[in-house]
PDB file of C-alpha atoms in Angstrom:
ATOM      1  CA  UNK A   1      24.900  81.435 -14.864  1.00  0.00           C
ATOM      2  CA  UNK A   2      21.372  83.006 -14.773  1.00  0.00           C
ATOM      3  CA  UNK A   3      19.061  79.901 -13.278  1.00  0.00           C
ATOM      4  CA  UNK A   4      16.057  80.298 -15.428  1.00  0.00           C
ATOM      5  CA  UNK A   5      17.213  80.704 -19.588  1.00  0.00           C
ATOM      6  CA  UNK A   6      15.033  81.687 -22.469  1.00  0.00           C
ATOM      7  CA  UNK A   7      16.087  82.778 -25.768  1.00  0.00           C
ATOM      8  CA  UNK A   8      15.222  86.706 -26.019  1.00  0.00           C
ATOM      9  CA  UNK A   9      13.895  86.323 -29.348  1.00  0.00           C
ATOM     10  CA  UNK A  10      12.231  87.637 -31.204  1.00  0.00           C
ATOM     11  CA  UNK A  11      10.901  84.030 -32.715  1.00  0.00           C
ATOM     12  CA  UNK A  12       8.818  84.712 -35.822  1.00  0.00           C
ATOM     13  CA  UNK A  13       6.651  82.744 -36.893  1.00  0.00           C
ATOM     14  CA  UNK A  14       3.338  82.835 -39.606  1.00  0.00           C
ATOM     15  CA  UNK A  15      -0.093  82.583 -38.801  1.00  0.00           C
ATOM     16  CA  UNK A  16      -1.091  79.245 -37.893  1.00  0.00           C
ATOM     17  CA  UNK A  17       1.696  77.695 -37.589  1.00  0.00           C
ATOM     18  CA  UNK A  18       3.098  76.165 -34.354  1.00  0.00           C
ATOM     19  CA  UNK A  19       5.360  78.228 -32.046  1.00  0.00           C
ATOM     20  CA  UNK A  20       7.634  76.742 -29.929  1.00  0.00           C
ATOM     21  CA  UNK A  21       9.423  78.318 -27.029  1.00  0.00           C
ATOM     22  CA  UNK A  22      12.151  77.078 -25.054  1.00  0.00           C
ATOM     23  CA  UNK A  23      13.511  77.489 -21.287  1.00  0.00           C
ATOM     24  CA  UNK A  24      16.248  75.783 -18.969  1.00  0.00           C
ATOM     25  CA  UNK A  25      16.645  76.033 -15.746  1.00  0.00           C
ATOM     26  CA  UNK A  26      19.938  75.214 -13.373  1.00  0.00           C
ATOM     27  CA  UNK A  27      18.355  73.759 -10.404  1.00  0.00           C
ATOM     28  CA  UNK A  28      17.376  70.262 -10.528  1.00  0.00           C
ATOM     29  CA  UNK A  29      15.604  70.711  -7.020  1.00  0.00           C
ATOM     30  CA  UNK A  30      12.824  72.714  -9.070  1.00  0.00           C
ATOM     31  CA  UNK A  31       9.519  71.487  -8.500  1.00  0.00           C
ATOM     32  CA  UNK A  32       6.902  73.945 -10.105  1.00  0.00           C
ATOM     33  CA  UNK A  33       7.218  75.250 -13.320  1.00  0.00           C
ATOM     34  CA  UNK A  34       5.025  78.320 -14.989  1.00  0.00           C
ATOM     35  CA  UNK A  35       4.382  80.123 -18.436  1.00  0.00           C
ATOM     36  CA  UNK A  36       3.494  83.721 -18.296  1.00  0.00           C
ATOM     37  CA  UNK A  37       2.375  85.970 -21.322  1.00  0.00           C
ATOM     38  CA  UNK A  38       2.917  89.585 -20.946  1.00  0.00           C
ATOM     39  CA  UNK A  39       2.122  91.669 -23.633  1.00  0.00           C
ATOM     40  CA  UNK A  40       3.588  94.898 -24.791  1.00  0.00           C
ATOM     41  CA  UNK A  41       3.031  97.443 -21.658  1.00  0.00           C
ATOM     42  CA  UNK A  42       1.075  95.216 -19.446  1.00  0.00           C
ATOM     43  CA  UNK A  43       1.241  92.787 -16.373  1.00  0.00           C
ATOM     44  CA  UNK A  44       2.461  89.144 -16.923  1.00  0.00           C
ATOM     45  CA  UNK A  45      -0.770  86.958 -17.008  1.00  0.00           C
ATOM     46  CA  UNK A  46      -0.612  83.094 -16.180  1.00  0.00           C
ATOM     47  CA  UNK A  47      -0.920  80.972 -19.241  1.00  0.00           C
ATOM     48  CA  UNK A  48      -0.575  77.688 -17.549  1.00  0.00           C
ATOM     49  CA  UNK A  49       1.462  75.552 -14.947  1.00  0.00           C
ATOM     50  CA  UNK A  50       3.360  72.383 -14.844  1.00  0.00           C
ATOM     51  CA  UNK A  51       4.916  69.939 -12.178  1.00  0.00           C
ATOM     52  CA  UNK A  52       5.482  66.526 -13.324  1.00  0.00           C
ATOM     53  CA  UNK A  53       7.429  65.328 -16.365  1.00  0.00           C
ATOM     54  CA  UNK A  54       5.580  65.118 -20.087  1.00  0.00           C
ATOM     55  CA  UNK A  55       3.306  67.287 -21.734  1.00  0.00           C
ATOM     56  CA  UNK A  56       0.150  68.930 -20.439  1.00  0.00           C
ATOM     57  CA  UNK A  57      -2.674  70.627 -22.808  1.00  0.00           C
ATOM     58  CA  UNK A  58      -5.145  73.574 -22.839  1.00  0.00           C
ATOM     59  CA  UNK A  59      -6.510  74.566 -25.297  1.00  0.00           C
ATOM     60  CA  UNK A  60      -4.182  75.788 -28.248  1.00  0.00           C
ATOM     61  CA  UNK A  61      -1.073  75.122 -25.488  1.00  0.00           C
ATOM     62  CA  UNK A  62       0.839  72.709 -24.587  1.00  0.00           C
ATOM     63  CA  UNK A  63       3.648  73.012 -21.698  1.00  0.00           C
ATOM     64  CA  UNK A  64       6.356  70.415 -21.540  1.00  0.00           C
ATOM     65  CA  UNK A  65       8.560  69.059 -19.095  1.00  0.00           C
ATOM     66  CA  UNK A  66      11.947  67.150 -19.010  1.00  0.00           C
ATOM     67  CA  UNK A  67      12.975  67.220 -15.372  1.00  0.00           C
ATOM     68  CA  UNK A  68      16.092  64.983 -16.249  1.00  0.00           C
ATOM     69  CA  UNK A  69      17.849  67.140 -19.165  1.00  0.00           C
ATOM     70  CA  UNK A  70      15.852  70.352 -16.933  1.00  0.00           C
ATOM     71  CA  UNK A  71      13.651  71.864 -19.663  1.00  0.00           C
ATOM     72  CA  UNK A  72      10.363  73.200 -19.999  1.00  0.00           C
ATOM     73  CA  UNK A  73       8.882  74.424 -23.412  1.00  0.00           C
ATOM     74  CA  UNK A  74       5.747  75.664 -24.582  1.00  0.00           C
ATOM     75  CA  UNK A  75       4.168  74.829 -27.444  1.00  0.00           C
ATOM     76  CA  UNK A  76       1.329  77.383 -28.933  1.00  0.00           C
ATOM     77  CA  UNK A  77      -0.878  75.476 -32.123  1.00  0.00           C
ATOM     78  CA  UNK A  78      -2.361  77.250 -34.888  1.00  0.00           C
ATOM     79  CA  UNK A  79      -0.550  80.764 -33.795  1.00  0.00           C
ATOM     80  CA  UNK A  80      -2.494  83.850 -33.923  1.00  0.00           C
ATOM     81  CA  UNK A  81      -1.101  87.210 -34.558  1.00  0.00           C
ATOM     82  CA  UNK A  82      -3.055  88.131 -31.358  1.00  0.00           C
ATOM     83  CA  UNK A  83      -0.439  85.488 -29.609  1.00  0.00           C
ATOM     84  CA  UNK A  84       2.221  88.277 -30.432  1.00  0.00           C
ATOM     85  CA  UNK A  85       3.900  88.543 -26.797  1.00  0.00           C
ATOM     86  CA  UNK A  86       6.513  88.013 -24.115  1.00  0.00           C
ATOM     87  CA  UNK A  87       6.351  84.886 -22.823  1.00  0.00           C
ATOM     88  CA  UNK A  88       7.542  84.331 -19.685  1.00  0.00           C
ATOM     89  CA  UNK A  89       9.336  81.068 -17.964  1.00  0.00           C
ATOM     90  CA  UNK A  90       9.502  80.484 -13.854  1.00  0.00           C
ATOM     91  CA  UNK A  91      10.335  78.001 -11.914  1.00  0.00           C
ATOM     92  CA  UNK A  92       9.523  77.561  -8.089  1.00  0.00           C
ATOM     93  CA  UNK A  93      12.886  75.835  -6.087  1.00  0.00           C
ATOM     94  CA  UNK A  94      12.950  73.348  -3.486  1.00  0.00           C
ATOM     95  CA  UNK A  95      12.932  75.319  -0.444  1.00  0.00           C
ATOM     96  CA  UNK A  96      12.571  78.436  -1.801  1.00  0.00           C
ATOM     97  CA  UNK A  97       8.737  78.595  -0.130  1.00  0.00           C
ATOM     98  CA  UNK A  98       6.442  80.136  -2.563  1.00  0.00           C
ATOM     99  CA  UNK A  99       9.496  82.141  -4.693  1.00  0.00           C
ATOM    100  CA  UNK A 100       9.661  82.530  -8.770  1.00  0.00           C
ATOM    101  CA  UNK A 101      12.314  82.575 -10.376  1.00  0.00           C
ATOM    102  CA  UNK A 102      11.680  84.306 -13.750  1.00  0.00           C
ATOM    103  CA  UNK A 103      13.412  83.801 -16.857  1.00  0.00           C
ATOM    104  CA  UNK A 104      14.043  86.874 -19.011  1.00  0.00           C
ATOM    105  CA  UNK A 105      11.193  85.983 -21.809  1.00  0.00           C
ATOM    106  CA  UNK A 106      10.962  85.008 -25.407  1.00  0.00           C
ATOM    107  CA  UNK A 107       9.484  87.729 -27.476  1.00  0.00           C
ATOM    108  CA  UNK A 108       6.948  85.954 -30.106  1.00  0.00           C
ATOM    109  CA  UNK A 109       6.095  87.643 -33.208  1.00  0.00           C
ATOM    110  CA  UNK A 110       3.082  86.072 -35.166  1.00  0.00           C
ATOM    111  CA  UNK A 111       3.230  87.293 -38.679  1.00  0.00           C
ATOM    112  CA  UNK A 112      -0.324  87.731 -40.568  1.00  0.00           C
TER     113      UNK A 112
ATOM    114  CA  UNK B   1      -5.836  91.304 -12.827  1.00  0.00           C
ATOM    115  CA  UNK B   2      -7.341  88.936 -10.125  1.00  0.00           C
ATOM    116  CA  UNK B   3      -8.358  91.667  -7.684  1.00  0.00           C
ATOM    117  CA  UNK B   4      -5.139  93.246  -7.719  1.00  0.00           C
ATOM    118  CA  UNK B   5      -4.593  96.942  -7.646  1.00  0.00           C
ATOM    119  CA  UNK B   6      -1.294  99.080  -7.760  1.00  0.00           C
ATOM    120  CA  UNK B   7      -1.184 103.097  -6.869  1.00  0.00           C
ATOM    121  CA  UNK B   8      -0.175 105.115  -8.324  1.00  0.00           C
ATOM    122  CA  UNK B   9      -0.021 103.779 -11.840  1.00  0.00           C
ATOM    123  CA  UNK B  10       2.463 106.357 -12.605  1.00  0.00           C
ATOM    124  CA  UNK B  11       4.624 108.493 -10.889  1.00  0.00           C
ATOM    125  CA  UNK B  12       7.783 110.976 -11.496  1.00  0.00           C
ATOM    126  CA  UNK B  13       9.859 111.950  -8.794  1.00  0.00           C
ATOM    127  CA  UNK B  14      13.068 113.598  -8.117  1.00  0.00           C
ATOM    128  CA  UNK B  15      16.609 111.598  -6.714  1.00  0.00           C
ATOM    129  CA  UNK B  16      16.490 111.921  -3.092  1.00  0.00           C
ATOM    130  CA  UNK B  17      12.677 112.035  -2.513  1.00  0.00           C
ATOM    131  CA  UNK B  18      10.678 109.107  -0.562  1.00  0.00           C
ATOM    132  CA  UNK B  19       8.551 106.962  -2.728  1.00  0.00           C
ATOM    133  CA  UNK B  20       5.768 104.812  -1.666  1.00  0.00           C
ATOM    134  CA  UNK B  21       3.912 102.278  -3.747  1.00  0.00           C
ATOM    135  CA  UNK B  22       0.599 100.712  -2.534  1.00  0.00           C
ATOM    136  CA  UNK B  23      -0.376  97.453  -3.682  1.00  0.00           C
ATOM    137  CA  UNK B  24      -3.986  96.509  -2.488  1.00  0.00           C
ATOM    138  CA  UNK B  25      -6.024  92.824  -2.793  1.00  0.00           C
ATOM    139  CA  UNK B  26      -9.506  91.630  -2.631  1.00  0.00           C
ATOM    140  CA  UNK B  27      -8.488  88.120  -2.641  1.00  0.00           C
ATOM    141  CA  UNK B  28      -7.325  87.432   0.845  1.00  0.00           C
ATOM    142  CA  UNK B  29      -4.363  85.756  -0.432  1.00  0.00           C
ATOM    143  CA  UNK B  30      -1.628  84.851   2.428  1.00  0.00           C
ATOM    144  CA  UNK B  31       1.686  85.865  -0.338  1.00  0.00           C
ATOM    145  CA  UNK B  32       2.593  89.553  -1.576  1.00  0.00           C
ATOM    146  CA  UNK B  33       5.064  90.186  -3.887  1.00  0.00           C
ATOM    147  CA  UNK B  34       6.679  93.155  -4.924  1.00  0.00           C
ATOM    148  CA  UNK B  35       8.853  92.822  -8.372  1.00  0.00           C
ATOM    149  CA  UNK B  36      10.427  95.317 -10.620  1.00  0.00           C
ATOM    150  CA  UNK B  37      11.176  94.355 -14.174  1.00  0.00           C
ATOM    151  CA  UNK B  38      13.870  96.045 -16.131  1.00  0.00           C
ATOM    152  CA  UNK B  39      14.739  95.494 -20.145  1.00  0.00           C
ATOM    153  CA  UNK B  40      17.547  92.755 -19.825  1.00  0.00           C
ATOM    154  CA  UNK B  41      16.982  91.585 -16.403  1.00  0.00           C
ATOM    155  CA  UNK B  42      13.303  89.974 -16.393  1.00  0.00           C
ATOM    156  CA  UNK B  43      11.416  89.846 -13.209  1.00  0.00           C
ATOM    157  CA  UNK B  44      13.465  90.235 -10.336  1.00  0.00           C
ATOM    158  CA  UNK B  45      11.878  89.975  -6.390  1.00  0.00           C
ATOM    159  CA  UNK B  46      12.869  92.590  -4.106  1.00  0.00           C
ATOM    160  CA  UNK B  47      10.547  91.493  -1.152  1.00  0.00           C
ATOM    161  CA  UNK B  48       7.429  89.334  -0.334  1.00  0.00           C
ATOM    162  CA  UNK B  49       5.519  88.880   2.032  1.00  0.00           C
ATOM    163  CA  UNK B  50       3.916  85.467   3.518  1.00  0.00           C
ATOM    164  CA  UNK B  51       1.636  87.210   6.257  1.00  0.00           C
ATOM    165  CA  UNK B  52       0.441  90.126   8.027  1.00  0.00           C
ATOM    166  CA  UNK B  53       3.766  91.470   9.551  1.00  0.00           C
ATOM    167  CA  UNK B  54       6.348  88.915   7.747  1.00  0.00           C
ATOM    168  CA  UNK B  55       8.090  89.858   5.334  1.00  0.00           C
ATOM    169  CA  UNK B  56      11.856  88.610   4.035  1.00  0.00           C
ATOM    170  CA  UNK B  57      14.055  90.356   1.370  1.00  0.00           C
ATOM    171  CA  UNK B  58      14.106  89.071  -1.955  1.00  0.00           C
ATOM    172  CA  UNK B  59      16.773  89.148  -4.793  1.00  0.00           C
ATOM    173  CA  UNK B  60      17.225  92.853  -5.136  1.00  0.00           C
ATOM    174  CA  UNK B  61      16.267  94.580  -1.935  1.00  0.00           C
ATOM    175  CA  UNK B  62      18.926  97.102  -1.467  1.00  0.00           C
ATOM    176  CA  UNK B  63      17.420 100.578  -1.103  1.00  0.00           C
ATOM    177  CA  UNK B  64      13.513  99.262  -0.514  1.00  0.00           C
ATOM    178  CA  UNK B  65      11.608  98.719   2.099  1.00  0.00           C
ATOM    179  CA  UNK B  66       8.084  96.644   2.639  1.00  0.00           C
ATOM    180  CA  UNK B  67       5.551  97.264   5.323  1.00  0.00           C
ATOM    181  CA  UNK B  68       2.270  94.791   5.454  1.00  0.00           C
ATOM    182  CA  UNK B  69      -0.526  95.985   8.387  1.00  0.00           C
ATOM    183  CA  UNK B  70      -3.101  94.238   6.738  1.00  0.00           C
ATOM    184  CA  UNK B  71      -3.557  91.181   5.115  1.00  0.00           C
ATOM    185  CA  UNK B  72      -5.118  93.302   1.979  1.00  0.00           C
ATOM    186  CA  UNK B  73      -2.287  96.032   1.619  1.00  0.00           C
ATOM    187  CA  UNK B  74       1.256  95.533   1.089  1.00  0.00           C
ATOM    188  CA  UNK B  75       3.440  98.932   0.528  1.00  0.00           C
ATOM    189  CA  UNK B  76       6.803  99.183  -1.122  1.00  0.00           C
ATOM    190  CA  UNK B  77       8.617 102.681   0.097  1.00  0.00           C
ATOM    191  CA  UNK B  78      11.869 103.574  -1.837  1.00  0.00           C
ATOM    192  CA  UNK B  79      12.908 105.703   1.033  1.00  0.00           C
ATOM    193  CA  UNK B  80      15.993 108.102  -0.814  1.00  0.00           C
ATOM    194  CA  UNK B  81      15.361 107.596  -4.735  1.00  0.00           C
ATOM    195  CA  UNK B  82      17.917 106.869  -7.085  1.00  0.00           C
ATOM    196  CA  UNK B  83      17.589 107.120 -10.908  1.00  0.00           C
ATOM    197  CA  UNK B  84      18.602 103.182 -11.104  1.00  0.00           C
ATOM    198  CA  UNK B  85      15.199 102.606  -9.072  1.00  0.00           C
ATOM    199  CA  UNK B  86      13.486 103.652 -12.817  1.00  0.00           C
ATOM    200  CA  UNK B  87      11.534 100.638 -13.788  1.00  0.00           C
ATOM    201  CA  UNK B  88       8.367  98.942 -13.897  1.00  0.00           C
ATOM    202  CA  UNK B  89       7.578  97.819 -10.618  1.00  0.00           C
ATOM    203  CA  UNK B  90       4.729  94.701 -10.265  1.00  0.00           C
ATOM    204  CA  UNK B  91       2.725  93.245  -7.374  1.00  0.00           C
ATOM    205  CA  UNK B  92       1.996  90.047  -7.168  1.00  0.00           C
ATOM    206  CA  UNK B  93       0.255  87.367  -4.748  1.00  0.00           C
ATOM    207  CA  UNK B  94      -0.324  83.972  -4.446  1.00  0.00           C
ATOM    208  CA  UNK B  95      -2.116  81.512  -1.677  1.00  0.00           C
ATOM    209  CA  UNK B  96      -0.766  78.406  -0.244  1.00  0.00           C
ATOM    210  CA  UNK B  97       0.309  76.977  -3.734  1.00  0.00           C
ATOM    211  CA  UNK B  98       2.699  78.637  -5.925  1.00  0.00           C
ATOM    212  CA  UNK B  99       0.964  80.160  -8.718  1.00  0.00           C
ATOM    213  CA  UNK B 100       1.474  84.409  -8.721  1.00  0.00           C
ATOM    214  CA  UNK B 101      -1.091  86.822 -10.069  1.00  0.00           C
ATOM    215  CA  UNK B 102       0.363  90.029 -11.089  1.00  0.00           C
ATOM    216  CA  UNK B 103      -1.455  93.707 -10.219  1.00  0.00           C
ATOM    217  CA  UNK B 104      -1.483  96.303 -13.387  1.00  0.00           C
ATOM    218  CA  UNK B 105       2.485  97.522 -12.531  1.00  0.00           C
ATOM    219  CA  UNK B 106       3.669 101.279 -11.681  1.00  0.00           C
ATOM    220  CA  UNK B 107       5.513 102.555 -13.980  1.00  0.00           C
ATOM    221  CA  UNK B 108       8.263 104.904 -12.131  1.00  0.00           C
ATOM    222  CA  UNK B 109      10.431 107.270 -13.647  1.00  0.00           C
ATOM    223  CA  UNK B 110      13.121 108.795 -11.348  1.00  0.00           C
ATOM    224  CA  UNK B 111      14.921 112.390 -12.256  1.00  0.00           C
TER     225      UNK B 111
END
């Protein structure tokens, strides 16, 4: 069982509407949690970070956490067609120093 | 890309030949990471490095090797090429908290 899980996608969704992408995680001694966007070609680029349980916002995102059923989502508002990307999940372990793991990405389409 | 540079950007070699990758930092962060990322199999580690000197293997190490003289350069040498080393290969680096910023990538392509 991979320890970091996202859907591959590709979730479509229409301008403006909310996209919501999911990730899971096997380790319950994960402490740091982290959405990436990485678009078509290019380097993954931190979107925003998460560490204790229940949502945090910026901007048009919102990351959410559920330590006890070991979840983390992100939630992207009024969707963009410039939002079209990988989105990557990873998760830093207890004792694993300063060590992603990386799930394998949602690909998000944002239809016009 | 956070003062983060990768050389070469791209490079094609033949199986058998030595391949080195440079990743060089103007941010005087402590961590360097070197990842490749394949279709199917996400991100995966294959070493880091938490100072000048240390480094530690990561998930997929077999067939790399790191070398870190200074705190700004860390180099990745595949030192006998094999086509399965084709990929995308990222740097990455990070200061006393967790949070990675990724370098531009190398794209290698292995004959």
């Amino acid at each position: 069982q991979k320890e970091v899980e996202q859907n591959s996608g590709p979730l479509s969704v229409p301008e403006g509407a909310i996209a919501s992408l999911n990730c899971t995680y096997s380790d319950r001694g994960s402490q740091s949690f982290f959405w990436y966007r990485q678009y078509s070609g290019k380097s993954p680029e931190l979107i925003m970070f998460i560490y204790s349980n229940g949502d945090k916002e910026d901007g048009r995102f919102t990351a959410q956490l559920n330590k006890a059923s070991q979840y983390v989502s992100l939630l992207i508002r009024d969707s963009q067609p410039s939002d079209s990307a990988t989105y990557l999940c990873a998760v830093n372990v207890l004792g694993a120093g300063n060590m992603l793991t990386f799930g394998g990405g949602t690909r998000l389409m944002v239809k016009p | 890309d956070a003062g983060i540079t990768q050389s070469p950007r791209h490079k094609v070699t033949e199986t058998g030949t030595p391949v080195t990758l440079r990743c060089h930092q103007t941010e005087n962060h402590r961590y360097m990471y070197w990842y490749r990322q394949d279709p199917g199999h996400g991100l995966r580690l294959i070493h880091y490095s938490y100072g000048v000197k240390d480094t530690d293997k990561g998930e997929v190490s077999d067939g790399y090797s790191v070398s870190r003289s200074k705190t700004e350069d860390f180099l990745l040498t595949l030192e006998s090429a094999t086509s399965s080393q084709t990929s995308v290969y990222f740097c990455a680096i990070s200061e006393v908290e967790e949070t990675q910023y990724f370098g531009p990538g190398t794209r290698l392509l292995v004959l």
